PDB file of C-alpha atoms in Angstrom:
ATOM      1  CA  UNK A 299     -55.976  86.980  89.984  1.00  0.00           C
ATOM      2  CA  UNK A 300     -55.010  88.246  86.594  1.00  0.00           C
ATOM      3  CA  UNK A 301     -57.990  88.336  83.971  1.00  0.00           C
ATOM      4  CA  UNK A 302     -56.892  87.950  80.490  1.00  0.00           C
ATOM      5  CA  UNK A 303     -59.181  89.705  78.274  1.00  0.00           C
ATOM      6  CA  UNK A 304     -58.942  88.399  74.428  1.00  0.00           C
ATOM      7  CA  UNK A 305     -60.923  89.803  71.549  1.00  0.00           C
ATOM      8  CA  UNK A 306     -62.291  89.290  69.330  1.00  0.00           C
ATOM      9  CA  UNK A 307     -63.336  85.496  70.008  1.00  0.00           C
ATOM     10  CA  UNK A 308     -63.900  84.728  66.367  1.00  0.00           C
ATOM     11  CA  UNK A 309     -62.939  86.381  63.405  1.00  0.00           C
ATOM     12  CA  UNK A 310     -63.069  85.690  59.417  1.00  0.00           C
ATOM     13  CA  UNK A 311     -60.393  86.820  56.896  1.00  0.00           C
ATOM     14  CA  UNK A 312     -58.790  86.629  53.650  1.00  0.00           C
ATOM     15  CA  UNK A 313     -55.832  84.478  52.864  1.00  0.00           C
ATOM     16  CA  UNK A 314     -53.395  87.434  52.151  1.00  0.00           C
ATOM     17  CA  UNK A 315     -55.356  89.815  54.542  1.00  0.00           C
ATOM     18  CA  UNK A 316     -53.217  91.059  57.735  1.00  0.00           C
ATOM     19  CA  UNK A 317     -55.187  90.187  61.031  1.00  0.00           C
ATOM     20  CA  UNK A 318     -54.738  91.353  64.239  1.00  0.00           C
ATOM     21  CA  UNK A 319     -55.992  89.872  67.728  1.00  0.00           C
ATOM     22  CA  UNK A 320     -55.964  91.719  71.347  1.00  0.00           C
ATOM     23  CA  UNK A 321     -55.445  90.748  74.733  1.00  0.00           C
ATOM     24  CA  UNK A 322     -55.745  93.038  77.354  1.00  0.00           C
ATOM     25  CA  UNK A 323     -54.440  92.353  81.075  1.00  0.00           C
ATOM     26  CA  UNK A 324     -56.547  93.226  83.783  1.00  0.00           C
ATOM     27  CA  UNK A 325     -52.868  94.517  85.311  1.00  0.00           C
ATOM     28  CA  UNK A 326     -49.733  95.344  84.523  1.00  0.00           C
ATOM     29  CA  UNK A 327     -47.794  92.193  83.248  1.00  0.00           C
ATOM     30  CA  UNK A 328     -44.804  94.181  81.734  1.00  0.00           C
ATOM     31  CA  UNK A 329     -44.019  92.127  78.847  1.00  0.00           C
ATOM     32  CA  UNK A 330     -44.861  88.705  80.452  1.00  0.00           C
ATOM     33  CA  UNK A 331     -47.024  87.747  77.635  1.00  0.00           C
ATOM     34  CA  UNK A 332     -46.978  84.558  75.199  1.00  0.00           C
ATOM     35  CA  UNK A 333     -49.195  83.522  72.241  1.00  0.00           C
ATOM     36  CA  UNK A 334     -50.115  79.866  71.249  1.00  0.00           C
ATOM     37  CA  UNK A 335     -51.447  78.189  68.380  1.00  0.00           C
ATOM     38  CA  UNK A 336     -54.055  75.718  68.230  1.00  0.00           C
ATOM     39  CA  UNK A 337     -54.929  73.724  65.142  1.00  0.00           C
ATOM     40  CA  UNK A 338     -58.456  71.246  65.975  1.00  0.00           C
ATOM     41  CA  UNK A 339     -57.526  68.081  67.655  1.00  0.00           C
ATOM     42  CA  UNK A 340     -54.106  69.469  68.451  1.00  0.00           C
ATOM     43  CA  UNK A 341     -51.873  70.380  71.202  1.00  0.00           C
ATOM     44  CA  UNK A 342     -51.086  74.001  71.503  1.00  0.00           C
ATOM     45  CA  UNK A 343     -48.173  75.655  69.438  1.00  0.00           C
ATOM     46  CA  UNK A 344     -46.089  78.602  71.035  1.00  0.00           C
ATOM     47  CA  UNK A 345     -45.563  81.303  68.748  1.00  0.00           C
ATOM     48  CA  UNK A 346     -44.232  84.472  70.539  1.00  0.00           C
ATOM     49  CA  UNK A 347     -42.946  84.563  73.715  1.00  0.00           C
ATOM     50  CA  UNK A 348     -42.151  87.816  75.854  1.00  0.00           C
ATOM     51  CA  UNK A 349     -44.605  89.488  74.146  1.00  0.00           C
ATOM     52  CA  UNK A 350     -42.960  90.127  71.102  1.00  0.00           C
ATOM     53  CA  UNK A 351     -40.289  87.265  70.309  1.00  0.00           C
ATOM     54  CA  UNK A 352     -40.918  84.548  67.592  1.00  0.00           C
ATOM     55  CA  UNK A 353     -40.367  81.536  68.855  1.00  0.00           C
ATOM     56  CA  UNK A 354     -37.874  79.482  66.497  1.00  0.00           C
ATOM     57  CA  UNK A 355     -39.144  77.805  63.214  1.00  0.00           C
ATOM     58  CA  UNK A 356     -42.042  80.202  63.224  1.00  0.00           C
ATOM     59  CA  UNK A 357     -42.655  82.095  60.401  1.00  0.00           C
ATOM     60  CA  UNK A 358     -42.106  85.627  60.467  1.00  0.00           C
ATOM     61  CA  UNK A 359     -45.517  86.606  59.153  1.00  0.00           C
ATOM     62  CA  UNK A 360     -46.439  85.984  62.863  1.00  0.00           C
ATOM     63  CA  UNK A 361     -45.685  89.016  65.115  1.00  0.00           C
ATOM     64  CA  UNK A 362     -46.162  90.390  68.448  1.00  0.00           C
ATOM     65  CA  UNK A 363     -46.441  93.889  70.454  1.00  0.00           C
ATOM     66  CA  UNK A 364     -47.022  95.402  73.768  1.00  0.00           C
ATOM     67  CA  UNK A 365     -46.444  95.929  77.132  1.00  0.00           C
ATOM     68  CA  UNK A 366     -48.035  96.529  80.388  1.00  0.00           C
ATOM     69  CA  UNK A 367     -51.676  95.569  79.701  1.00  0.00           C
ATOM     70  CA  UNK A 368     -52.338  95.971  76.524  1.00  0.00           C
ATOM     71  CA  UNK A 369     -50.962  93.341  73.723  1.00  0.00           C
ATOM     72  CA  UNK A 370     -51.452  92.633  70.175  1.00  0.00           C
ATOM     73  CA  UNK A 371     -50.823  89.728  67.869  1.00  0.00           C
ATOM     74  CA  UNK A 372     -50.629  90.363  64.064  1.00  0.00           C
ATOM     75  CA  UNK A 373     -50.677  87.826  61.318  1.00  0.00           C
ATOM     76  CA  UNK A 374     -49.083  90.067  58.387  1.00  0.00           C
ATOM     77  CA  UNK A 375     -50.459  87.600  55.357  1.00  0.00           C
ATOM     78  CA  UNK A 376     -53.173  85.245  56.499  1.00  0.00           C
ATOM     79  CA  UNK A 377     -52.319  81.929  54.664  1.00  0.00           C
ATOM     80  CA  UNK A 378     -54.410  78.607  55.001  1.00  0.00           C
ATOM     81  CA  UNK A 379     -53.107  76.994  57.339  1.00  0.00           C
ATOM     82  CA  UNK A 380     -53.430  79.780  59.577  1.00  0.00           C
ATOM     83  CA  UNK A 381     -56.862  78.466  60.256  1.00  0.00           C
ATOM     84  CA  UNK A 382     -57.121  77.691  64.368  1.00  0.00           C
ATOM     85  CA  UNK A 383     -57.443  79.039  67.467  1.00  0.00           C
ATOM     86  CA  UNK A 384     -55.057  81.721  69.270  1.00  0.00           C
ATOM     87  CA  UNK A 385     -54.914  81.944  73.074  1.00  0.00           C
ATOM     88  CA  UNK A 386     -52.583  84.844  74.664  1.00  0.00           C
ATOM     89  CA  UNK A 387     -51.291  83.511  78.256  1.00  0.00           C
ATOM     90  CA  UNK A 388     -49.728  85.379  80.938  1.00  0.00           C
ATOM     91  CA  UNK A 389     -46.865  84.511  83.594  1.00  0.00           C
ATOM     92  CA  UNK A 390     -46.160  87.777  85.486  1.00  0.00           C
ATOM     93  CA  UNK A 391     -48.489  86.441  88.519  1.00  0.00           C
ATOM     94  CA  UNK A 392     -46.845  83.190  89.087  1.00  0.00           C
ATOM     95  CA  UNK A 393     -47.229  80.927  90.045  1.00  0.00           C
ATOM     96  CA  UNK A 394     -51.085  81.824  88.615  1.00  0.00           C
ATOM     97  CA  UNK A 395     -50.573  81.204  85.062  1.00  0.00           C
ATOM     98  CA  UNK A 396     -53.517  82.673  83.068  1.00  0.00           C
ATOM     99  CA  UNK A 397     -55.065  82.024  79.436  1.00  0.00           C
ATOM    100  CA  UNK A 398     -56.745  84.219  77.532  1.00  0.00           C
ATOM    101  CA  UNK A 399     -60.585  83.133  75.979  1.00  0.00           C
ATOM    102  CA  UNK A 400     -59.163  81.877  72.687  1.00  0.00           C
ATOM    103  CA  UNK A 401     -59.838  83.785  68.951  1.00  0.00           C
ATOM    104  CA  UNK A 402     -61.097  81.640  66.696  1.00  0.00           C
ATOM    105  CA  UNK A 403     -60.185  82.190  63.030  1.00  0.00           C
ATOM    106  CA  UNK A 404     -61.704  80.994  60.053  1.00  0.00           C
ATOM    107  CA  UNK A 405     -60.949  81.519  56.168  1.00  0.00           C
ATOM    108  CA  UNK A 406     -63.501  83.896  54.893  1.00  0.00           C
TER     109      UNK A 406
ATOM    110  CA  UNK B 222     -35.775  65.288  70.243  1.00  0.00           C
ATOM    111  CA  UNK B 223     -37.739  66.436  72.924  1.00  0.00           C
ATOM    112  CA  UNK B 224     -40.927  64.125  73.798  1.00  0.00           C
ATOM    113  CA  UNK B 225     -43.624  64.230  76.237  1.00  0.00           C
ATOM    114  CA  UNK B 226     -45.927  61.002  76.042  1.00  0.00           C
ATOM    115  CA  UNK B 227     -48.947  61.434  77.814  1.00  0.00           C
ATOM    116  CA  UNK B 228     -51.151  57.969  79.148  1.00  0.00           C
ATOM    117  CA  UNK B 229     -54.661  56.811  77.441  1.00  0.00           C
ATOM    118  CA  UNK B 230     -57.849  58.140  77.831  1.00  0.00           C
ATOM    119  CA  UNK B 231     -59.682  57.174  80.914  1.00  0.00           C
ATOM    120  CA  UNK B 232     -63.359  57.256  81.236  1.00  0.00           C
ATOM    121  CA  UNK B 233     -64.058  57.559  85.628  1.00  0.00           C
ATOM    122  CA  UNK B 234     -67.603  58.148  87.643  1.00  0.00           C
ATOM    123  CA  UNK B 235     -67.870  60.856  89.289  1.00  0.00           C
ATOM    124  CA  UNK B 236     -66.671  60.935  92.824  1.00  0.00           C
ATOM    125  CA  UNK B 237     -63.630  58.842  91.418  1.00  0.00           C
ATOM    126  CA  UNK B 238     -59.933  59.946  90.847  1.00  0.00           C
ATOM    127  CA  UNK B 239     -57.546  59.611  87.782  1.00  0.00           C
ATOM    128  CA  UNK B 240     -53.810  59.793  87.467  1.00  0.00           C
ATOM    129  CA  UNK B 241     -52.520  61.024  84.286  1.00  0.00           C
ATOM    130  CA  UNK B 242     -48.774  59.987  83.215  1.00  0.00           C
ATOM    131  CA  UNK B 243     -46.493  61.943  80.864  1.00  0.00           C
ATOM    132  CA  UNK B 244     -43.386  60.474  80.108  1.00  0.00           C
ATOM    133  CA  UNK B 245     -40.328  62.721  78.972  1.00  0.00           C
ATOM    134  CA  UNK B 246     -37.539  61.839  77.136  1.00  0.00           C
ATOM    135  CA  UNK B 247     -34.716  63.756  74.950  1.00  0.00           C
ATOM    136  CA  UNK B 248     -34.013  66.094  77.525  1.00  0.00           C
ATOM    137  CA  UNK B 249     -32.386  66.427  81.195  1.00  0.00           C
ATOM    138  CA  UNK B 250     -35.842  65.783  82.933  1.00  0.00           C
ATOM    139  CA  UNK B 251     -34.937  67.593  85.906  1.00  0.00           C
ATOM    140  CA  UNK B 252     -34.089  70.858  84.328  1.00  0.00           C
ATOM    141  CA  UNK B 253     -36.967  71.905  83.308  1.00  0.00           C
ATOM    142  CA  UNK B 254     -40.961  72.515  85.033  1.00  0.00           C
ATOM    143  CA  UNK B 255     -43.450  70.542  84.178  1.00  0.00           C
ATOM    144  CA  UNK B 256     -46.884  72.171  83.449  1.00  0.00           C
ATOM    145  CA  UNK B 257     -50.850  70.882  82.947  1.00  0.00           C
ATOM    146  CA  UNK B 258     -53.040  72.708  81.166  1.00  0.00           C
ATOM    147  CA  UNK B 259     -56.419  71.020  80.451  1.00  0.00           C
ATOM    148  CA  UNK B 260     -59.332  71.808  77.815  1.00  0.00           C
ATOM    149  CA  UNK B 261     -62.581  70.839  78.379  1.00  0.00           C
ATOM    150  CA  UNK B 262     -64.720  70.021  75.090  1.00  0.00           C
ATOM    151  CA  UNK B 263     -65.109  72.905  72.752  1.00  0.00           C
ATOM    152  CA  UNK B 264     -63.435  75.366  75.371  1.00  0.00           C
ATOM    153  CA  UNK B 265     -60.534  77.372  75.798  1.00  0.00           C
ATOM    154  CA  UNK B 266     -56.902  76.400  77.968  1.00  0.00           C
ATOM    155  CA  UNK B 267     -57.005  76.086  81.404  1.00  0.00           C
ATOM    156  CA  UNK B 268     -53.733  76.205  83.845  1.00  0.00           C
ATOM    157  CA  UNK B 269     -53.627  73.590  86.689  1.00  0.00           C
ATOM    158  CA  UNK B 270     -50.344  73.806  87.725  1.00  0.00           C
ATOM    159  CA  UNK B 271     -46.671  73.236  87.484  1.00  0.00           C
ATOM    160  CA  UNK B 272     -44.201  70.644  89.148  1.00  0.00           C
ATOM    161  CA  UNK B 273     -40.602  71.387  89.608  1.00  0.00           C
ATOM    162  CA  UNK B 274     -39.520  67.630  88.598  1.00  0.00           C
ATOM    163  CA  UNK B 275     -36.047  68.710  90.553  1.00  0.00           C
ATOM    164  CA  UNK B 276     -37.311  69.417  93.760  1.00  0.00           C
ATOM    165  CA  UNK B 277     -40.366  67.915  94.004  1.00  0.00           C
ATOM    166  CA  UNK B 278     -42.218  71.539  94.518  1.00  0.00           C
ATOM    167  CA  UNK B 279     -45.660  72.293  93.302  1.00  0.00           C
ATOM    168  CA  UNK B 280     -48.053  75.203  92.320  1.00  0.00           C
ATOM    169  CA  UNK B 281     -51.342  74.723  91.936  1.00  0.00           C
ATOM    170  CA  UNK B 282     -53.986  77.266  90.117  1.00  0.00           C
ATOM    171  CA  UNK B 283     -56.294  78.439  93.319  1.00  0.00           C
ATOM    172  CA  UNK B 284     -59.537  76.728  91.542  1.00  0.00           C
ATOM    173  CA  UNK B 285     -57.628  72.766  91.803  1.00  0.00           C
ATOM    174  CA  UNK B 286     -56.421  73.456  95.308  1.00  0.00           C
ATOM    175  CA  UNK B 287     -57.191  70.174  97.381  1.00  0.00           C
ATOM    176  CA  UNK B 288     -58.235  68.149  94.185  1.00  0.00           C
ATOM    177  CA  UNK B 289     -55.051  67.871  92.258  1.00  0.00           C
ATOM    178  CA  UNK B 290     -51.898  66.230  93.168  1.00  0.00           C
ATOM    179  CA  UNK B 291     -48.572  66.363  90.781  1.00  0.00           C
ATOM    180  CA  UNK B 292     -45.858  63.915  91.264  1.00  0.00           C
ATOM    181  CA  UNK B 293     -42.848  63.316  89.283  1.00  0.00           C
ATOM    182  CA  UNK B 294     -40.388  60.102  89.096  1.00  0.00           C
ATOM    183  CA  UNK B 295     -37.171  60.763  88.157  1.00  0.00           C
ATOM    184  CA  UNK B 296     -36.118  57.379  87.331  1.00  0.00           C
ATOM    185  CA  UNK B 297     -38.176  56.863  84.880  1.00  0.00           C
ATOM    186  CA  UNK B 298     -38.882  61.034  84.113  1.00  0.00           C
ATOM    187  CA  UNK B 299     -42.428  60.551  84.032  1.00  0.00           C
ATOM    188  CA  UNK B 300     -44.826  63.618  85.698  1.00  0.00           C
ATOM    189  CA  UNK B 301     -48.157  62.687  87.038  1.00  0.00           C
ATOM    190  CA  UNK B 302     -51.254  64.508  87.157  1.00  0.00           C
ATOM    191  CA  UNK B 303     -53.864  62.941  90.141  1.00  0.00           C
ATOM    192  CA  UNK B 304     -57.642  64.634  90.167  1.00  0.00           C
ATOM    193  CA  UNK B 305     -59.794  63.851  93.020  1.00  0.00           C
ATOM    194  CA  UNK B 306     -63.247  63.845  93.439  1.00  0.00           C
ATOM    195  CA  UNK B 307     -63.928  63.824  89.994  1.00  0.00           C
ATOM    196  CA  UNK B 308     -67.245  65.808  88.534  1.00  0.00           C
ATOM    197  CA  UNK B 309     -69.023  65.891  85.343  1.00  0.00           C
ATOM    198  CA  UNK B 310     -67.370  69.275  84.202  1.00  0.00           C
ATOM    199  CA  UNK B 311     -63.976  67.735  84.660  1.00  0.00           C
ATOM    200  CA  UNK B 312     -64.921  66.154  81.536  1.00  0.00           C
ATOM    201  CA  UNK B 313     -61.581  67.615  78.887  1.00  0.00           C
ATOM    202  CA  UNK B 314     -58.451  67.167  77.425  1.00  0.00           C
ATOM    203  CA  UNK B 315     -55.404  67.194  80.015  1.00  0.00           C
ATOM    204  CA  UNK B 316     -51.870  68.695  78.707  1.00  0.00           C
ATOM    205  CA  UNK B 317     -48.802  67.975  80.165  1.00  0.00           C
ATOM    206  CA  UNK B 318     -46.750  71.187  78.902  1.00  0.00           C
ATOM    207  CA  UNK B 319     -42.700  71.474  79.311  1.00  0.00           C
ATOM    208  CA  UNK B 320     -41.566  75.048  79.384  1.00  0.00           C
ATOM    209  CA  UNK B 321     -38.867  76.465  77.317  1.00  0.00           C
ATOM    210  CA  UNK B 322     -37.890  79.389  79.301  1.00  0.00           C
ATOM    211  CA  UNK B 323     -39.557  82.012  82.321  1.00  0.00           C
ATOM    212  CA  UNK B 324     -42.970  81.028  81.658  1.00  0.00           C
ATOM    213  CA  UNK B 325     -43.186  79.490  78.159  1.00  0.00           C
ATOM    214  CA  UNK B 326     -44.800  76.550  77.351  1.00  0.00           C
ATOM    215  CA  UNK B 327     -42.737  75.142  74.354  1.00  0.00           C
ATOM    216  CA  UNK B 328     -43.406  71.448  74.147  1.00  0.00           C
ATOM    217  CA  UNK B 329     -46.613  69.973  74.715  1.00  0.00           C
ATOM    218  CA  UNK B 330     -47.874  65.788  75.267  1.00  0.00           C
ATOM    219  CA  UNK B 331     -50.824  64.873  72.937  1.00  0.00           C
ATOM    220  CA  UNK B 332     -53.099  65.300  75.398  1.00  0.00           C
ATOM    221  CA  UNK B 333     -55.278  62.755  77.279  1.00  0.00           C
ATOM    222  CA  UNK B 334     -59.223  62.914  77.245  1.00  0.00           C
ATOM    223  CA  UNK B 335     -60.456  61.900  80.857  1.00  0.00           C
ATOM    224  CA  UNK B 336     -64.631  61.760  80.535  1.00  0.00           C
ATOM    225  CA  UNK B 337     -66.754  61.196  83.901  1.00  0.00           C
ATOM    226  CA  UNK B 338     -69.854  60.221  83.192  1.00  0.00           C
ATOM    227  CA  UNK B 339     -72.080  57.860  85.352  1.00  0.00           C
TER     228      UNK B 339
END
């Protein structure tokens, strides 16, 4: 199976800072690589898909990069309610869908 | 609009089952898979599988193998989730999760908390 490797788990910022969040595929996954949102008590939100496409009605402060194993997620501006938990998934080994461990991030 | 409508918590014993519903509706229910993805308190996602509501056909993530059982009925576009042998640490929140394209999950139910506890 594919380990999804996610880092840091938590992580405190600025509104206005730029933050950025790993994930790290324990193969190659060419660009087969998503990122969700998740506010508390909420479903999950998909923000980028194929790596590095926003999703529509997303704001474009929310970006994303890579390929093969190694992918990044950027916030440019961190604004309020950017306060919640981001999980990278993969889908090159389907049907064995994988998450990654989830970065928590708080308002410093 | 797109909507997935998930059934209302359930609180089992352990040993037990529970079948989760998740009604669609503002889309072609049979064009699209049909995902879960549960959480279990103060955790991170887990996959458990996909249905393909067309065909009938089902993965299933390697750890829920023999213990979970997705269904679909078309006439009324409703995907069920069915866990067996229930244990404490199946204690979470269980997603029903439409995708949007290869591998997306772009609409999501509102989740539905299953506890076992004896």
């Amino acid at each position: 199976d594919i380990q999804m490797t996610q880092s840091p788990s938590s992580l405190s910022a600025s509104v206005g800072d730029r933050v950025t969040i790993t994930c790290q595929a324990s193969q190659d996954i060419s660009n087969y690589l998503n990122w969700y949102q998740q506010k508390p008590g909420k479903a999950p939100k998909l923000l980028i898909y194929d790596a590095s496409n926003l999703e529509t009605g997303v704001p474009s402060r929310f970006s994303g990069s890579g390929s093969g194993t190694d992918f990044t997620f950027t916030i440019s501006s961190l604004q309020p309610e950017d306060i919640a938990t981001y999980y990278c998934q993969q889908y090159d080994n389907l049907p064995q869908y994988t998450f990654g461990q989830g970065t928590k991030l708080e308002i410093k | 609009q797109v909507q997935l409508v998930q059934s209302g918590a359930e609180v089992k014993k352990p040993g037990a089952s529970v079948k989760v519903s998740c009604k669609a509706s503002g889309y072609t229910f049979t064009g699209y898979y049909m995902h879960w993805v549960r959480q279990a308190p103060g955790q991170g996602l887990e996959w458990m599988g996909r249905i393909n509501p067309n065909s009938g056909g089902t993965n299933y993530a390697q750890k829920f193998q023999g213990r979970v059982t997705m269904t679909r009925d078309t006439s009324i576009s409703t995907a069920y989730m069915e866990l067996s042998r229930l244990r404490s640490d199946d204690t979470a929140v269980y997603y029903c999760a439409r995708e949007v394209g290869y591998g997306s999950l772009g609409y999501w139910g509102q989740g539905t908390l299953v506890t076992v506890s004896s």
